[in-house]
Short mmCIF file of C-alpha atoms in Angstrom, two decimals:
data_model
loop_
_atom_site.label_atom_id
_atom_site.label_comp_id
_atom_site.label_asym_id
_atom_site.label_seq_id
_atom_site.Cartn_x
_atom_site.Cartn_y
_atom_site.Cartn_z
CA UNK A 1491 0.00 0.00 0.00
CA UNK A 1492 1.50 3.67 -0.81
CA UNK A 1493 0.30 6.28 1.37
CA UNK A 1494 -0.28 9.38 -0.31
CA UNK A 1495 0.18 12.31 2.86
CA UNK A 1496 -0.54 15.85 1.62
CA UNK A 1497 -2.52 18.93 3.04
CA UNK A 1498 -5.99 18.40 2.15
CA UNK A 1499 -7.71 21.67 3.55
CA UNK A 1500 -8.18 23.54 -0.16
CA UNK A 1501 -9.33 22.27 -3.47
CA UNK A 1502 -5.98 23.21 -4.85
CA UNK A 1503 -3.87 20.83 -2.46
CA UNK A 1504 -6.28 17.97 -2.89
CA UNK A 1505 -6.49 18.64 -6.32
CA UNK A 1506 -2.39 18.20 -6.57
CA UNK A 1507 -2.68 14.85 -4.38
CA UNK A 1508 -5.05 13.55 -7.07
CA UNK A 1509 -2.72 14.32 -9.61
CA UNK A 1510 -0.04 12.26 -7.71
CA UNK A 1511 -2.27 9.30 -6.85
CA UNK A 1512 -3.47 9.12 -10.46
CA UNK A 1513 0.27 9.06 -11.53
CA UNK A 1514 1.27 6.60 -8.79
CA UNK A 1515 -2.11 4.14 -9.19
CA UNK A 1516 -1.10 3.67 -13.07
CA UNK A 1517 2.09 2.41 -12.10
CA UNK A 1518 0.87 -0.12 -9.32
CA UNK A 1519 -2.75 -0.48 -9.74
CA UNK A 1520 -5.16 1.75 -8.02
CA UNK A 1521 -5.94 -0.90 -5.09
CA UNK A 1522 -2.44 -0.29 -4.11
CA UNK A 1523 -2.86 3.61 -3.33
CA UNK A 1524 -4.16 5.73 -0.47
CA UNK A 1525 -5.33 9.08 -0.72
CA UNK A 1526 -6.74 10.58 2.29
CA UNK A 1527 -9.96 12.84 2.29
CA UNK A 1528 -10.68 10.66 -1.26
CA UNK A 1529 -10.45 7.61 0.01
CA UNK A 1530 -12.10 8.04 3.24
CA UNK A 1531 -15.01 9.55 1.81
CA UNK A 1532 -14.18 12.81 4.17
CA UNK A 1533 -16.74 15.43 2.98
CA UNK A 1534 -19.69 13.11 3.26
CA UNK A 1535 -18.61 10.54 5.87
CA UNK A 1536 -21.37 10.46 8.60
CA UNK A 1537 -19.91 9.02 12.07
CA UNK A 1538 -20.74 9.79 15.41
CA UNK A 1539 -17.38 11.29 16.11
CA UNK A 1540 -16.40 11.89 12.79
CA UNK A 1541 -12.77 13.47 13.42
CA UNK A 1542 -11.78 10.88 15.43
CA UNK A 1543 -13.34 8.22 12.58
CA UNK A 1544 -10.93 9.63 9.97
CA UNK A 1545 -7.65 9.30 12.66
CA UNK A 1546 -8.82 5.40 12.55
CA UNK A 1547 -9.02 5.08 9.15
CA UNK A 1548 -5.73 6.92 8.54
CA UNK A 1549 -3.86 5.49 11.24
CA UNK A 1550 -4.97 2.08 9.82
CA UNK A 1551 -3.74 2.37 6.69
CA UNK A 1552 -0.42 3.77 8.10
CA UNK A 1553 0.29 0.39 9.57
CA UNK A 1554 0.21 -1.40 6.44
CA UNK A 1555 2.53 0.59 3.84
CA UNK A 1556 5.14 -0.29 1.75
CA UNK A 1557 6.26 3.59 1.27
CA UNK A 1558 4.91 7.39 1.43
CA UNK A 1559 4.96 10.20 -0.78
CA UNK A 1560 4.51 13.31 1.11
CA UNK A 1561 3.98 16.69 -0.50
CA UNK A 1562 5.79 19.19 1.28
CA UNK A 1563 5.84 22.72 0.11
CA UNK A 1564 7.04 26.18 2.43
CA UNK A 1565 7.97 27.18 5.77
CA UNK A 1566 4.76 25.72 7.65
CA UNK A 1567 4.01 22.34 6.97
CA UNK A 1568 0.67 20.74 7.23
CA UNK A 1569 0.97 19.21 11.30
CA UNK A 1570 -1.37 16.37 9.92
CA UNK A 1571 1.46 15.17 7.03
CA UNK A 1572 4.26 15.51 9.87
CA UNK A 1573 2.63 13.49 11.97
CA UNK A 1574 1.91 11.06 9.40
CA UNK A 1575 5.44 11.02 8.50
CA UNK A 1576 7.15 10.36 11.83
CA UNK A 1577 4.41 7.51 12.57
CA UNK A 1578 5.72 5.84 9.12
CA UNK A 1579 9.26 6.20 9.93
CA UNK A 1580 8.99 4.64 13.41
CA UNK A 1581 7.01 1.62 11.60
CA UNK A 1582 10.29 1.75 9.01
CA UNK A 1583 8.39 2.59 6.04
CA UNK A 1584 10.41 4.51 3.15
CA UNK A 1585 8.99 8.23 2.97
CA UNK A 1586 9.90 9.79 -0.56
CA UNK A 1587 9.37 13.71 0.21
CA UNK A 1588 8.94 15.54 -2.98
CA UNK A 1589 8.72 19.51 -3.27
CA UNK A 1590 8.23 22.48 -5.73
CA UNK A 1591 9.44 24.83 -3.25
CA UNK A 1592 12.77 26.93 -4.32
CA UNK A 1593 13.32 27.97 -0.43
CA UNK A 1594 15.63 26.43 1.94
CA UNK A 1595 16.17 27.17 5.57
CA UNK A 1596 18.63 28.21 8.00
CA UNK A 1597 18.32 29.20 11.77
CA UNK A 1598 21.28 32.56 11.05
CA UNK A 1599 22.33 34.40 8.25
CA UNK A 1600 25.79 32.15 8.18
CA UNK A 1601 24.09 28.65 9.54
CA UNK A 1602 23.79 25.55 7.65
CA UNK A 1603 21.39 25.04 5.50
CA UNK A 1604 18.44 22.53 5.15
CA UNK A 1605 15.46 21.50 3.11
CA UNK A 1606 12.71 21.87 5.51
CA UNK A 1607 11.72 24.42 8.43
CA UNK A 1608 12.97 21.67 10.88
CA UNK A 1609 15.82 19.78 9.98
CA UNK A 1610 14.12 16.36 11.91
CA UNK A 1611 12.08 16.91 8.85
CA UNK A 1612 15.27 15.42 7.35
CA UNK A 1613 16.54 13.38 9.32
CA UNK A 1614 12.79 11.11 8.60
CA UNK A 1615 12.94 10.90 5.03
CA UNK A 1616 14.53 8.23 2.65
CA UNK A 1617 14.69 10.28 -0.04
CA UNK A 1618 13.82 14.07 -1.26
CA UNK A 1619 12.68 15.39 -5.05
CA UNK A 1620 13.33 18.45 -5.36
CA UNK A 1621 11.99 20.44 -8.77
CA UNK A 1622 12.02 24.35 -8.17
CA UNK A 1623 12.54 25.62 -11.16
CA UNK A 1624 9.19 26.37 -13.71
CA UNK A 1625 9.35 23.75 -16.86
CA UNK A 1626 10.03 24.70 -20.05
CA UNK A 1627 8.27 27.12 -22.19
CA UNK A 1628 5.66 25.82 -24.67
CA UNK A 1629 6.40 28.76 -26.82
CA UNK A 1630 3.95 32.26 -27.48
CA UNK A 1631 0.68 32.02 -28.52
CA UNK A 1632 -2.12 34.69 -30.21
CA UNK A 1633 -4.23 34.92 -27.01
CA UNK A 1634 -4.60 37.98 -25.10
CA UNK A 1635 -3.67 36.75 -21.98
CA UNK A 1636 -0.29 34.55 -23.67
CA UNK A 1637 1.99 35.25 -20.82
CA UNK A 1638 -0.39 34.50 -18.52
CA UNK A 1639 -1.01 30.70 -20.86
CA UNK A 1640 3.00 30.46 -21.04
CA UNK A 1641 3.13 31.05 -17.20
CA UNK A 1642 0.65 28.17 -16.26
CA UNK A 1643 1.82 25.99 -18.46
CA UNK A 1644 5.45 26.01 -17.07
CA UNK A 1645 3.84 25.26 -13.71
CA UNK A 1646 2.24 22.37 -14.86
CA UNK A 1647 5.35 21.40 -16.40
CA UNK A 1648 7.24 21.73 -13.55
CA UNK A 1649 4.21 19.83 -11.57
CA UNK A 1650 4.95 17.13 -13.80
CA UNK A 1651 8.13 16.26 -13.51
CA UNK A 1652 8.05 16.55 -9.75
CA UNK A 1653 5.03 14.13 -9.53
CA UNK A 1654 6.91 11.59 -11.65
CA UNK A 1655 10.14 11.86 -10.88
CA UNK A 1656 8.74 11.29 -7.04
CA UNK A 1657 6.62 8.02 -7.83
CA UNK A 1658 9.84 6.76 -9.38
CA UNK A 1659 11.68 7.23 -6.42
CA UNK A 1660 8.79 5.42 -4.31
CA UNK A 1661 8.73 2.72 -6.71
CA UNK A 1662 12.49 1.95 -6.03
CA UNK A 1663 11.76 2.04 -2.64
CA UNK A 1664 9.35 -1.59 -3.48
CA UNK A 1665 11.17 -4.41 -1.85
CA UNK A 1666 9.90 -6.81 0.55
CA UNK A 1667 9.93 -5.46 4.07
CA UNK A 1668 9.45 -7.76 7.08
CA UNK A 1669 6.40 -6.95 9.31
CA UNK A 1670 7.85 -3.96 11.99
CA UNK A 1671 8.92 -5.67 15.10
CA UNK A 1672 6.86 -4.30 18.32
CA UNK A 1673 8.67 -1.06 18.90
CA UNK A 1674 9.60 -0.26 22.76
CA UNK A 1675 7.22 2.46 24.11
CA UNK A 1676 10.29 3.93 26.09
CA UNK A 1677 11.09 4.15 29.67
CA UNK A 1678 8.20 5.23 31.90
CA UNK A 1679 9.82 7.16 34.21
CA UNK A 1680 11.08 9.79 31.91
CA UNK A 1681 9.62 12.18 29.61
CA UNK A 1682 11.12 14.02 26.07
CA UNK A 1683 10.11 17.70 26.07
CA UNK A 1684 10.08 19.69 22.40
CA UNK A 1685 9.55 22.84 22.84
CA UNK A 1686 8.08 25.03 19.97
CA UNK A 1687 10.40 26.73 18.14
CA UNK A 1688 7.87 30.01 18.52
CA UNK A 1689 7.87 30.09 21.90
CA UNK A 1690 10.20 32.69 24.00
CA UNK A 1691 10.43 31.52 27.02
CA UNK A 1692 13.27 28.34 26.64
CA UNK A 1693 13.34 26.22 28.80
CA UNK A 1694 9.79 26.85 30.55
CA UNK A 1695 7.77 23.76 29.59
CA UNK A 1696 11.24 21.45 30.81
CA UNK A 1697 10.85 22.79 33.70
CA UNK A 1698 7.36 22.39 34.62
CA UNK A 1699 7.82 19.00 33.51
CA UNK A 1700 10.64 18.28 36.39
CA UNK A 1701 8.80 20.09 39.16
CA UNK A 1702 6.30 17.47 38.45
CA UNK A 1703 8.80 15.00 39.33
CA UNK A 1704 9.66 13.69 35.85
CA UNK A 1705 13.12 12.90 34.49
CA UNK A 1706 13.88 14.97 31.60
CA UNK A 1707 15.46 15.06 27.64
CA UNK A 1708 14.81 18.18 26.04
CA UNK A 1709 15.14 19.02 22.30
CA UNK A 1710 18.03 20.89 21.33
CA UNK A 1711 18.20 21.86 17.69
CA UNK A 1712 16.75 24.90 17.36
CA UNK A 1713 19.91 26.53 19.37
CA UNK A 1714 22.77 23.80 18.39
CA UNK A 1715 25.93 24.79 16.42
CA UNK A 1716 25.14 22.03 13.62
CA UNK A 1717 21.48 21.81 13.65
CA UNK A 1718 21.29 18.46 11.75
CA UNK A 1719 23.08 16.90 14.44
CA UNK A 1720 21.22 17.98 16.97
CA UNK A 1721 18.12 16.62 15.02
CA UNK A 1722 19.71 13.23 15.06
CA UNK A 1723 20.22 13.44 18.97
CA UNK A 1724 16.58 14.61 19.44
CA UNK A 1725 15.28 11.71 17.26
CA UNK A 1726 17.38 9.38 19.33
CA UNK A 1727 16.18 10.64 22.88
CA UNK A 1728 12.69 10.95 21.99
CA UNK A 1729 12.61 7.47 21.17
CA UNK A 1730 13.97 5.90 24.59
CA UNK A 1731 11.30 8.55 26.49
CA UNK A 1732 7.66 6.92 27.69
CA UNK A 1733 6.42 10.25 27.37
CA UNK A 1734 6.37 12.94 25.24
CA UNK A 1735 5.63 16.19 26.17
CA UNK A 1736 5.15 18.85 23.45
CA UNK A 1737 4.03 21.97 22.68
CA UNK A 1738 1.87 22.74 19.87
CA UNK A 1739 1.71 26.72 19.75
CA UNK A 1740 2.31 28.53 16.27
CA UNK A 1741 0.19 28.78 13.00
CA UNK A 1742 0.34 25.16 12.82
CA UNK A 1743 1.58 22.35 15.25
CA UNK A 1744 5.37 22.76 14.12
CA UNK A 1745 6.50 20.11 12.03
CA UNK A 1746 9.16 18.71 14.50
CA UNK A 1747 6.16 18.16 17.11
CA UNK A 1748 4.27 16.72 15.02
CA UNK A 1749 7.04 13.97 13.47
CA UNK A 1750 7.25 13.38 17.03
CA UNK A 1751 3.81 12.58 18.36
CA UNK A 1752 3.56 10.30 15.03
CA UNK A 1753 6.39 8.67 16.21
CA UNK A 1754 5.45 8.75 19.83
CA UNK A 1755 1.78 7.22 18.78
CA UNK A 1756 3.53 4.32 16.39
CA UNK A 1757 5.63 3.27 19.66
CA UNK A 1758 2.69 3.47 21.89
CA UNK A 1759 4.39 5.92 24.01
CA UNK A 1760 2.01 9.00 25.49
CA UNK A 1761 1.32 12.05 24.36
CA UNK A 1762 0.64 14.75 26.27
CA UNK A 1763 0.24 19.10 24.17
CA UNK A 1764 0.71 22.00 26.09
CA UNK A 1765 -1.23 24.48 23.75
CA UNK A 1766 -1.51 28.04 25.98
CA UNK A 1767 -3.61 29.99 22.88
CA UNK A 1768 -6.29 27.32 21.75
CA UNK A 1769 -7.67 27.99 18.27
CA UNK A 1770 -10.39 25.76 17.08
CA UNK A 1771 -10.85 24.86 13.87
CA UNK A 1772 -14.28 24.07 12.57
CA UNK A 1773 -15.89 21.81 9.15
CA UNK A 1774 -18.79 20.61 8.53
CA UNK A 1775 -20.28 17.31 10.30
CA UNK A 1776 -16.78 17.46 12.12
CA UNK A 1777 -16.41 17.91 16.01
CA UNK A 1778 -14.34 20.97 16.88
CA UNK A 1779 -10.69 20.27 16.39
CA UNK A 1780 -7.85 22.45 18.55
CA UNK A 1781 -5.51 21.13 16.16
CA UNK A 1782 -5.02 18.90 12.91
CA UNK A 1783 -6.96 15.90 14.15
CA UNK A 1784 -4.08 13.58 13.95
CA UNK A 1785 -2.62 15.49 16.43
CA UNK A 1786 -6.20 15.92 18.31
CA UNK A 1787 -6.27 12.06 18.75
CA UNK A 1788 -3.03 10.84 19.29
CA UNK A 1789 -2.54 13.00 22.24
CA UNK A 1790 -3.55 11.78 25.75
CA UNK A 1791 -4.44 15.08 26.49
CA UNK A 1792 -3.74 18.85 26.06
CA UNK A 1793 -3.23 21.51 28.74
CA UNK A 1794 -3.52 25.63 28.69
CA UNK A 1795 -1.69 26.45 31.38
CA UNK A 1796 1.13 25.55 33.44
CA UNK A 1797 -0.82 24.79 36.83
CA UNK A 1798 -2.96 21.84 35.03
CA UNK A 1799 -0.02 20.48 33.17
CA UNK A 1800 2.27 20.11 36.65
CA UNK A 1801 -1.31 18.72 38.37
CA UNK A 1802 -1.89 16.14 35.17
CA UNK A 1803 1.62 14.86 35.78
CA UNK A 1804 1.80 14.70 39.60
CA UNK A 1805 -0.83 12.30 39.38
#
């Protein structure tokens, strides 16, 4: 099964996802392709919890891939893909990332560079496709609007080649791979605290988290010397934590949280979001969501301020 993970809140992202499955399915058959919102009937799914429905349906099929394709494109990336992605990569499933974004990323001016926003973002994927350049030009037409014709057409040109070029690299990716062996949920006496990388105060939620008692790991790459590095070592410590305690503030859950609460779910360790400013976000037939709701469900629970989150883990 290939997993299809992309941001599915606009007609234009879902409409790019399509593009991809359609690409992908006539190269393996379209039994052998996921696409969510499409193929979990989304927009007229009736359940009694319907939010919740869709994290079992996704979650299911993220338990039986052979690889992912995740679209990733500028500096905030979708919380629901991240999390999809670092609950694939705990499982050992091959993630192909594939981009039409001509940005990269530093943390200063003279800092190394990387693909993503959050270089764990790289430190999860098998492979990256990279096209961020326009395609060639079809040539001028008569039309009134012909740079305007020349201009989409390039796009879809360059859409093109990114799409296949990426299913290429998933297809490579198609060898037999053995079940994944029951991953350790971590040791239950201490917890992993990420921090979001919009947050001030550093430091704050660590230690809340030890005046509750709790030994402690905290992420470190967002002020390391070699940031990649550091991404490695936060990857690595998460992983031997029973608990991971996160917070979710910014435009979207950042993408580093979110590769880790995927990650933390796939292990069966718990999750646990400090989220201070709660936006909800609303659709229709859907309960209200205070984040992406494969964040919503894999956490234990969510706390707004510091006095409940120290209470939650005295207990």
């Amino acid at each position: 099964m290939y997993y299809v993970a992309h941001r599915l809140f606009a007609a234009h992202d879902r409409l790019l996802a399509a593009r991809l499955a359609r690409v992908l399915a006539a190269k393996t058959g379209p039994d052998q392709v996921f696409l969510p919102f499409c193929d979990t009937d989304e927009e007229d799914l009736v359940a009694e919890v319907k939010g919740r429905r869709l994290f079992e349906l996704d979650r299911e099929r993220l338990g039986k891939l052979t690889a992912m394709i995740a679209v990733l494109h500028g500096p905030s990336l979708d919380d629901g893909v991240c999390m999809e992605m670092g609950y694939a990569h705990a499982l050992g499933v091959p993630i192909i990332a594939v981009t039409t974004d001509f940005q990269t990323y530093s943390f200063d001016e003279d800092g190394p560079r990387f693909d993503f926003p959050d270089p764990l973002v790289q430190e999860v994927i098998t492979d990256l496709v990279r096209v961020a350049r326009l395609g060639t030009s079809p040539g001028s037409t008569d039309t009134a609007n012909s740079r305007y014709a020349v201009f989409a057409s390039r796009n879809d040109r360059q859409l093109d080649q990114a799409l296949e070029t990426a299913v290429d690299h998933v297809l490579a990716q198609d060898v037999p791979r053995p079940p994944a062996p029951a991953l350790p949920a971590g040791d239950a006496t201490l917890a992993f605290v990420e921090q979001s990388p919009y947050t001030p105060v550093v430091g704050m939620l660590t230690a809340l988290v030890q005046q509750a008692g709790w030994a402690t790991k905290e992420s470190s790459r967002f002020t390391a010397h070699d940031p990649l590095e550091a991404a490695r070592t936060d990857l690595d410590r998460s992983r031997a934590a029973g608990l991971l305690v996160t917070d979710v503030s910014g435009p979207e859950t950042p993408p580093g949280a979110a590769l880790l609460i995927g990650a933390a779910a796939a292990r069966g360790a718990r999750v646990i979001a400090y989220y201070p400013r709660t936006v909800l976000t609303h659709a229709s037939g859907r309960e209200p969501n205070w984040r992406n709701l494969m964040i919503q469900y894999a956490a234990e629970a969510r706390f707004a301020n510091p006095e409940s989150l120290v209470h939650w883990l005295r207990r």
